[in-house]
Coordinates of C-alpha atoms in Angstrom, one line a residue:
X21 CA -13.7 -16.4 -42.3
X22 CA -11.9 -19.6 -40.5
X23 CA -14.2 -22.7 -40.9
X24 CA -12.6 -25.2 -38.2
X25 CA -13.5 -28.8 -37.1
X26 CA -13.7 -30.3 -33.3
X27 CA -14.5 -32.7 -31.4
X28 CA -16.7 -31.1 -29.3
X29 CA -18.4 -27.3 -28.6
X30 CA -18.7 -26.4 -25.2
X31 CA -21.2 -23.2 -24.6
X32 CA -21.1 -21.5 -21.5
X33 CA -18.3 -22.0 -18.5
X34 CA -20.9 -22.9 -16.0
X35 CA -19.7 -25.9 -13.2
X36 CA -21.7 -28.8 -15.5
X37 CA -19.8 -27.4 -18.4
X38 CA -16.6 -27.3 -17.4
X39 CA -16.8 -30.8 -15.8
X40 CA -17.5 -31.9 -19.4
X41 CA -14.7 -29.9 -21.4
X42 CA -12.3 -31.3 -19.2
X43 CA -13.2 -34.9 -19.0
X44 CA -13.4 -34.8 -22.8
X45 CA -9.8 -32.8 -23.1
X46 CA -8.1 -35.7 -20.6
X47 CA -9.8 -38.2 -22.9
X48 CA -8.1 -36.9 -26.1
X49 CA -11.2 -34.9 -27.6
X50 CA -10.3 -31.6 -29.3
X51 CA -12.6 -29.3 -27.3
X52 CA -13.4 -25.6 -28.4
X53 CA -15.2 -23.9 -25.2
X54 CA -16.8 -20.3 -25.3
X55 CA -18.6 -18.2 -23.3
X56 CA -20.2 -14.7 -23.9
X57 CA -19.0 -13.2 -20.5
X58 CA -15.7 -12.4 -19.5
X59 CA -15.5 -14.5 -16.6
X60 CA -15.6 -18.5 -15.7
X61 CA -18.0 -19.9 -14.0
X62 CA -21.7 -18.5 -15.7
X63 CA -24.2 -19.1 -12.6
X64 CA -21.2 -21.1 -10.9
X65 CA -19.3 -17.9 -9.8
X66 CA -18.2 -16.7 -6.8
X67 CA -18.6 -12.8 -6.1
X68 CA -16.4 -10.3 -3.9
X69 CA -18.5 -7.9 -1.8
X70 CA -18.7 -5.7 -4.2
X71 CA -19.6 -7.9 -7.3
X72 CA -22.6 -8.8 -4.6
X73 CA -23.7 -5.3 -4.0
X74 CA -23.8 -4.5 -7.7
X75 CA -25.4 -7.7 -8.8
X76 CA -28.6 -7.2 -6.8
X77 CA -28.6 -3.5 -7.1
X78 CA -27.3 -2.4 -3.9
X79 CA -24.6 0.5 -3.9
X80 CA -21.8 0.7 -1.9
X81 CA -21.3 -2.4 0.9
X82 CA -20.9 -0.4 4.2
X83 CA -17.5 -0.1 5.7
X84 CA -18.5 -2.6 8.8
X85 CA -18.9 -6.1 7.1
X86 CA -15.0 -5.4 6.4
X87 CA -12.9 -5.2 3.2
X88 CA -14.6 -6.8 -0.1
X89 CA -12.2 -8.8 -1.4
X90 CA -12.2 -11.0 1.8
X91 CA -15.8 -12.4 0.5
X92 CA -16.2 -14.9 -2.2
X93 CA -19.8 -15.7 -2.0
X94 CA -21.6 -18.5 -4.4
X95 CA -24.6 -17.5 -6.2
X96 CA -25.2 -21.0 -6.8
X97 CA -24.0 -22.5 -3.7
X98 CA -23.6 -26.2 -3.0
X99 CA -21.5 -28.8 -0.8
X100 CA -19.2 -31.9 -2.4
X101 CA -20.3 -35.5 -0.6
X102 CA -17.0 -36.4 0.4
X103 CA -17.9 -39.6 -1.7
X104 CA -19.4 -39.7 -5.0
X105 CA -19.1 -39.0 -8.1
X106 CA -18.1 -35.5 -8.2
X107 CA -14.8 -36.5 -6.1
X108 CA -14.0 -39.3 -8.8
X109 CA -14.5 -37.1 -11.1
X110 CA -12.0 -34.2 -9.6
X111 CA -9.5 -37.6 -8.8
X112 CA -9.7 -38.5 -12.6
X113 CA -8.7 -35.1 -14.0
X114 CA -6.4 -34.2 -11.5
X115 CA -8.1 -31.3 -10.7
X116 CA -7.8 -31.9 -7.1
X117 CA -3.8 -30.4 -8.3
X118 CA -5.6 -26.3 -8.5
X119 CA -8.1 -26.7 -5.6
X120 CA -7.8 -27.7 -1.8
X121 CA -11.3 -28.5 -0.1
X122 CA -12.2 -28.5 3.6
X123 CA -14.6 -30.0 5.6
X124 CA -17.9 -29.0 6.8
X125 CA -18.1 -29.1 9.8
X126 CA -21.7 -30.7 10.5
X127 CA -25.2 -32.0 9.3
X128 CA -28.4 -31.1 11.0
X129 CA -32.1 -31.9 10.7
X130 CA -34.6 -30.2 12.2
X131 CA -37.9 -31.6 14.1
X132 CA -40.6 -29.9 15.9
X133 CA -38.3 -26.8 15.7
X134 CA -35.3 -28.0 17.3
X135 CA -32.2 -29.0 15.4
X136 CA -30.6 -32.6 16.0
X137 CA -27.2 -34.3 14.4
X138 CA -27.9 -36.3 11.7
X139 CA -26.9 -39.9 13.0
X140 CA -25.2 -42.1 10.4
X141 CA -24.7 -45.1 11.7
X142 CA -26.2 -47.9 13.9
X143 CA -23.8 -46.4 17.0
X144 CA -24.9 -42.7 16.1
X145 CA -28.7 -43.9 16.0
X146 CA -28.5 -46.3 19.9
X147 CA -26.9 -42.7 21.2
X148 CA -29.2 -40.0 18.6
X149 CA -31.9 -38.0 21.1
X150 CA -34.1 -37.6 17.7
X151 CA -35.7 -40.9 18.9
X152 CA -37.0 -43.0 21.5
X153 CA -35.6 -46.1 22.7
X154 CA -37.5 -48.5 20.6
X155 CA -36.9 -46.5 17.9
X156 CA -33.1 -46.4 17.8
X157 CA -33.2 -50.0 17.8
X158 CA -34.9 -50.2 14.4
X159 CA -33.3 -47.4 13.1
X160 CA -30.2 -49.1 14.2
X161 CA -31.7 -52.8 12.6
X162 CA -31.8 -50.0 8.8
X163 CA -28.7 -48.8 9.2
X164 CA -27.2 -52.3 9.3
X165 CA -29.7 -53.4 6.5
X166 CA -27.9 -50.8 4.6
X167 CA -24.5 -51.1 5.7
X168 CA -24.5 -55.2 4.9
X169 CA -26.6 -54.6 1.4
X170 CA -25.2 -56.2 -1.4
X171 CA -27.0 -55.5 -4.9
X172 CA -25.3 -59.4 -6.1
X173 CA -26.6 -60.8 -2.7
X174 CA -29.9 -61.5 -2.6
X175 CA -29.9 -62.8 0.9
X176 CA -28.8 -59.2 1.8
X177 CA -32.2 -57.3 0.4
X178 CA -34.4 -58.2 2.9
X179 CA -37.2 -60.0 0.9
X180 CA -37.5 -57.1 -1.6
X181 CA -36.6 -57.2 -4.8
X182 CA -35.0 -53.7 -4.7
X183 CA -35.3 -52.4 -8.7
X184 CA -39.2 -53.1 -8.0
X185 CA -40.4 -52.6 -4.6
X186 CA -41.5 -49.0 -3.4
X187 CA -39.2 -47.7 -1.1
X188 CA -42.4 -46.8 1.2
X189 CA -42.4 -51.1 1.6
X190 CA -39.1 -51.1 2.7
X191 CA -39.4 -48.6 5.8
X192 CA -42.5 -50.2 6.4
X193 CA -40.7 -53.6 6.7
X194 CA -38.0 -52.1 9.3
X195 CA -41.4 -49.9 11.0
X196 CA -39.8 -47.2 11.0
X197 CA -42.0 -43.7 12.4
X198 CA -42.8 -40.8 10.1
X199 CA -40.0 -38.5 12.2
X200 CA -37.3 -41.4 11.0
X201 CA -38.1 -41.6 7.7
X202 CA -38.1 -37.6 7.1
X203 CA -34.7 -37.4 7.9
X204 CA -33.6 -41.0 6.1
X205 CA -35.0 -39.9 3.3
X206 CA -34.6 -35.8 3.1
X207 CA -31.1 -35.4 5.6
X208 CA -29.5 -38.2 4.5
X209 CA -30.6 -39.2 0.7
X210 CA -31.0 -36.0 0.4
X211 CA -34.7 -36.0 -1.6
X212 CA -36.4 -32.3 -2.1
X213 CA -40.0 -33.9 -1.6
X214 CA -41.8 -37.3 -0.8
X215 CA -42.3 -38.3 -4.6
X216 CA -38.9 -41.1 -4.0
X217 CA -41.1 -43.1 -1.4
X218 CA -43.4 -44.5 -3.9
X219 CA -40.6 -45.4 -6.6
X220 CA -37.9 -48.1 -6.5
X221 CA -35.8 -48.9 -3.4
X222 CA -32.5 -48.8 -5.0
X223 CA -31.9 -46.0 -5.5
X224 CA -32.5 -44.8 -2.1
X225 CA -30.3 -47.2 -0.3
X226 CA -27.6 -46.7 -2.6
X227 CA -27.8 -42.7 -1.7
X228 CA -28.1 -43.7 2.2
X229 CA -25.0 -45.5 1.8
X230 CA -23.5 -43.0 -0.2
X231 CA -23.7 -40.6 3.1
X232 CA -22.7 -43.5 5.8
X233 CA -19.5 -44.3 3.4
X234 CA -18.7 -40.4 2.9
X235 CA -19.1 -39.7 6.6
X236 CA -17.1 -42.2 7.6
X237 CA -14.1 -40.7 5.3
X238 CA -14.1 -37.7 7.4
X239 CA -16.4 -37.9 11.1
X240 CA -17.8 -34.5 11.5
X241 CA -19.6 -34.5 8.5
X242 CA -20.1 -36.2 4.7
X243 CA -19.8 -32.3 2.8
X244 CA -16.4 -31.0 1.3
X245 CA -15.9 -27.1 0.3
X246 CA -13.9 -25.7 -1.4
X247 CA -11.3 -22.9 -0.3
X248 CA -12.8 -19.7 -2.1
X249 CA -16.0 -20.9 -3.0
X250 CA -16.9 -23.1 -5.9
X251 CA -16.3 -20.1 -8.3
X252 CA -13.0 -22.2 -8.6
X253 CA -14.1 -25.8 -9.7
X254 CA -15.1 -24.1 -13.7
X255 CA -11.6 -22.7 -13.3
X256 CA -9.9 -25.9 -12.1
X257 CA -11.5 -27.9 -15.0
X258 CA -10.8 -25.3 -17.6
X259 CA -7.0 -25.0 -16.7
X260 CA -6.9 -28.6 -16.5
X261 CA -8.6 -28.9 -20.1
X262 CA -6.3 -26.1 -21.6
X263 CA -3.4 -28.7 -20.8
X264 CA -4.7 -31.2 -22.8
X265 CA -5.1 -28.9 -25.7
X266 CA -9.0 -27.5 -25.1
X267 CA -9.5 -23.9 -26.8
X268 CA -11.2 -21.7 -24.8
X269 CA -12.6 -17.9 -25.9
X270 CA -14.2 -15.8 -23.1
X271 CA -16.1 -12.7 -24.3
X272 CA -17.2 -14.2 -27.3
X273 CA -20.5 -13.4 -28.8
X274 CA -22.5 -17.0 -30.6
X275 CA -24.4 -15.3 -33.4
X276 CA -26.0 -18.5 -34.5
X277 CA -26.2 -22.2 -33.9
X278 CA -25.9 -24.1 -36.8
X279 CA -28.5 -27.0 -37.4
X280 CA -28.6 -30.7 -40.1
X281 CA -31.7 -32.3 -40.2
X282 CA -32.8 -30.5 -36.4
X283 CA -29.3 -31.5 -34.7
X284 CA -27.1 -29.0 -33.7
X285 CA -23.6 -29.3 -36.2
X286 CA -21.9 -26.1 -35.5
X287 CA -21.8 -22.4 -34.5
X288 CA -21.3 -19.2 -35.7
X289 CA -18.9 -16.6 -34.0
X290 CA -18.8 -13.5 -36.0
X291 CA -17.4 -14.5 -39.6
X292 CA -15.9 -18.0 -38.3
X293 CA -17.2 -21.3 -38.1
X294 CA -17.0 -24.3 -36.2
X295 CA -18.0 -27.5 -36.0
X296 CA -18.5 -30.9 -33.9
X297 CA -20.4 -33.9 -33.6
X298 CA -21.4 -32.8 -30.2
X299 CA -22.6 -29.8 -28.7
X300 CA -23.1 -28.9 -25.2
X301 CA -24.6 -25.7 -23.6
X302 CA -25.9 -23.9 -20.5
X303 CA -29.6 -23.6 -21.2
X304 CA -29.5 -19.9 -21.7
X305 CA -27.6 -21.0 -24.8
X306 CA -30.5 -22.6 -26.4
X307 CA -34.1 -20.6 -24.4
X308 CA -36.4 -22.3 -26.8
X309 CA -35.0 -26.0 -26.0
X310 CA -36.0 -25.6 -22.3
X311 CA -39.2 -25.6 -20.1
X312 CA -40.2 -24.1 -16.9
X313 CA -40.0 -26.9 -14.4
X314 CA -40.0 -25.2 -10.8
X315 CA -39.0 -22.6 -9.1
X316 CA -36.2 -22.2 -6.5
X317 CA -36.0 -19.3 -3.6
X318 CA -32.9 -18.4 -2.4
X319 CA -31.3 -15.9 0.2
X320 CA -27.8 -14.9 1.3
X321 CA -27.2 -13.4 4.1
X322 CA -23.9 -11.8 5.8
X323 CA -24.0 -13.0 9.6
X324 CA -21.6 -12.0 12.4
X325 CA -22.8 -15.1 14.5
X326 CA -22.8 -19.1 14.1
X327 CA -26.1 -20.6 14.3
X328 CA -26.1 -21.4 18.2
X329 CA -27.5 -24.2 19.9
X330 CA -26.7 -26.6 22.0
X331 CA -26.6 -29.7 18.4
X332 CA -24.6 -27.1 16.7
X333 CA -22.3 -26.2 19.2
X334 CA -21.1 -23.1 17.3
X335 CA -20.1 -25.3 14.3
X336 CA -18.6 -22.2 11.6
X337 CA -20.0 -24.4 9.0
X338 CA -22.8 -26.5 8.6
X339 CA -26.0 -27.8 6.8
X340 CA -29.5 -27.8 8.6
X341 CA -32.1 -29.3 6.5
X342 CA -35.7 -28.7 7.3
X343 CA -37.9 -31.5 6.0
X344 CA -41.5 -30.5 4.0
X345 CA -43.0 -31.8 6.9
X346 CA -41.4 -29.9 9.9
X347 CA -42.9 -26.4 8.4
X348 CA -46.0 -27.6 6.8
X349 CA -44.7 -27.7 3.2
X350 CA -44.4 -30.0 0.0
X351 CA -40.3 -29.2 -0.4
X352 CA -37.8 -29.1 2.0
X353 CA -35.5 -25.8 3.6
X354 CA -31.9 -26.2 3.4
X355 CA -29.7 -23.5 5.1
X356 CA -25.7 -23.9 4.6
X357 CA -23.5 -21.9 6.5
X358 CA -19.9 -20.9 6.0
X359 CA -17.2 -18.7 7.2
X360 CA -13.1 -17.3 6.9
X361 CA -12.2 -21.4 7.6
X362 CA -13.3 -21.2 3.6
X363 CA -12.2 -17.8 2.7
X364 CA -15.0 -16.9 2.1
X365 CA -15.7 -14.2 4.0
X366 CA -13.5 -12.0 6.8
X367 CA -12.8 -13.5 10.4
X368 CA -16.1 -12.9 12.4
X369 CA -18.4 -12.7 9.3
X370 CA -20.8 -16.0 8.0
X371 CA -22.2 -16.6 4.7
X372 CA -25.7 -18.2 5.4
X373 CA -27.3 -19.2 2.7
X374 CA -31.2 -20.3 2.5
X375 CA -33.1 -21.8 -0.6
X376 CA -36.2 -23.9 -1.1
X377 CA -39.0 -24.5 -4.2
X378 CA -41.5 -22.2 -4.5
X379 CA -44.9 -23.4 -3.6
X380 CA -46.8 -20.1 -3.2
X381 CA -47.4 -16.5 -4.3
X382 CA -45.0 -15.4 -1.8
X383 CA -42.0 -16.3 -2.4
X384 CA -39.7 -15.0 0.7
X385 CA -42.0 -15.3 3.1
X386 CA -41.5 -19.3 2.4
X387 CA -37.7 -18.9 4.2
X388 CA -39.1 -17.4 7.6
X389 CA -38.9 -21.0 9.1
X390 CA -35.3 -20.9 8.5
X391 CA -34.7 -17.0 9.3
X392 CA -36.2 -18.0 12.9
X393 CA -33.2 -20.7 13.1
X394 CA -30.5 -18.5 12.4
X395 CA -31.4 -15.0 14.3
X396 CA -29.7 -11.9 13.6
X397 CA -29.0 -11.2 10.1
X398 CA -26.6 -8.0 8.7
X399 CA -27.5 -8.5 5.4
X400 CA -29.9 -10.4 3.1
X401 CA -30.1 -10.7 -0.9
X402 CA -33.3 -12.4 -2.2
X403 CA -32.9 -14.7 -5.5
X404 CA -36.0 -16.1 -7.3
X405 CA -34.9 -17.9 -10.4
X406 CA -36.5 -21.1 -12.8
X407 CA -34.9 -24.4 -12.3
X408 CA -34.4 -25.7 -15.4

């Protein structure tokens, strides 16, 4: 039996995970990283056709939505703000060296039904038909609110003192309509639910900002993707932190984790041991540690259309975010759509993908709202799984 010492214990090769093990490995840490299957990525992977069909049971994809190993569809799919954290962190590591990312090509909102461009800036809102006139001009009065904000400039936060005041008081001050503040706060911050309007203003600005300052990086849109699927961020970490030294074991069983006075020290793999002073896992790793907090809805379906309309002007790839209110709900809808620009799927095919929280006993029925955006659908695979 090998007893060996580390740094740090990665469990599981999931996107969070992999972020980790390599910022520790380019930091100097000696990282040991595991994971039971035989595969990177854990939730984070990205299937061929035929990975699809087996994982929800299907059989054999038919002949007509073309060969299999053109697809590489996300189970846990999600788009990169073209500023942010997650680019610093892919700048940092270098990992930007294994990966090349594209942009998507636009953001949508939808009210009373129809779906309108997301306008980011004071110009976008003057010219945006999601309002009326004297609305665009305090819309427009927001965005340069937010644009000028400066956390060591008082003079710059409008009266408020931001870490304090409800953001609810800010949109009041700016009088800003119900319609405005949906997609401010649910296109744009990106909020699930209304629970952010009653806590601190900060926060909320600094996300708004966050969207102006990544769509201005690239004009069509503030979301990044990656070329075939995000199935290859675990794998762009993991390579990077195998340069700097990181272990890593696929296919390898933990048969117990080993605890000091209720902390986590080490793990057990067979015969061997190893241990660190820190320990980080995918929750399935450690099912007693976590509790039920939601549940999350998902659908992907296999198009051989764009979403048309005359905001989306056949876009190949896009987000269209349906706030709570638009559809009577508590959470919002967000569909993403992608096609071959990503390589993710053959020329003529889209990946549609449609996912909100569970707020009733029946679960799919909760996406029709979206299904009546998008039309036509070849092929659709229901998800229902617990966010953690």
């Amino acid at each position: 039996a090998m007893n060996t010492d580390y740094d740090a214990i990665v469990l599981g090769t999931g996107l969070k995970e992999c972020i980790i093990s390599g910022l520790l490995s380019v930091d100097g840490y000696k990282v040991l990283h595991l994971d039971r299957n035989g595969y990177y990525g854990g939730e984070s992977a990205s299937l061929n056709l035929q990975q699809l069909y087996e994982h929800f049971g299907k059989g054999t994809p038919s002949p007509s939505l073309g060969e299999s190993r053109e697809y590489n569809v996300d189970l846990v799919p999600k788009f990169i703000f073209a500023s942010g954290l997650m680019v610093d962190i892919l700048l940092k590591t270098e990992v930007t060296r294994y990966l090349e990312f594209r942009q998507v090509e636009g953001s949508f909102v939808v009210k009373k039904g129809e779906i309108y461009k997301v306008p980011a800036t004071d110009g976008e809102a003057i010219k945006s038909s999601l309002m009326g006139i004297m609305e665009k001009r305090r819309c427009k009065k927001f965005f340069e609110f937010v644009q000028e904000f400066d956390l060591d400039k008082p003079k710059t936060h409008a009266g408020f003192n931001l870490q304090t005041a409800p953001m609810v008081d800010v949109f009041k001050h700016f009088s800003l309509e119900h319609e405005t503040i949906d997609f401010l706060g649910h296109a744009m911050a990106l909020y699930r639910d209304d629970s952010y309007l009653k806590l601190p203003a900060l926060p909320t600005i600094e996300r708004i900002r966050l969207y102006c300052e990544a769509l201005s990086k690239h004009g069509k849109s503030p979301y990044l993707y990656p070329l075939y699927g995000l199935g290859e961020l675990p794998q762009g970490f993991a390579r990077r932190s195998a340069l700097f030294g990181g272990t890593y074991m696929l296919n390898t069983n933990i048969t117990e984790i080993l605890y000091e006075n209720n902390v986590a020290v080490g793990i057990k793999t067979g015969n061997d041991i190893s241990k660190a002073k820190l320990i980080v896992a995918d929750p399935t790793y450690f099912p007693n540690k976590v509790k039920k907090a939601g549940q999350v809805i998902r659908s992907i379906s296999i198009l051989d259309h764009t979403i048309k309309d005359k905001e989306t002007k056949d876009a190949s790839s896009l987000q269209i975010i349906i706030p709570q209110h638009q559809a009577n709900r508590k959470s919002d809808i967000y569909i993403s759509l992608i096609s071959s620009t990503f390589e993710v799927a053959p020329k003529g095919k889209y990946i549609c993908i449609v996912q909100t929280t569970v707020e009733t006993s029946d679960p799919s029925k909760e996406l029709e709202p979206a299904y009546k955006l998008i039309g036509n659908r070849l092929e659709t695979y229901v998800i229902s799984f617990i966010r953690d």
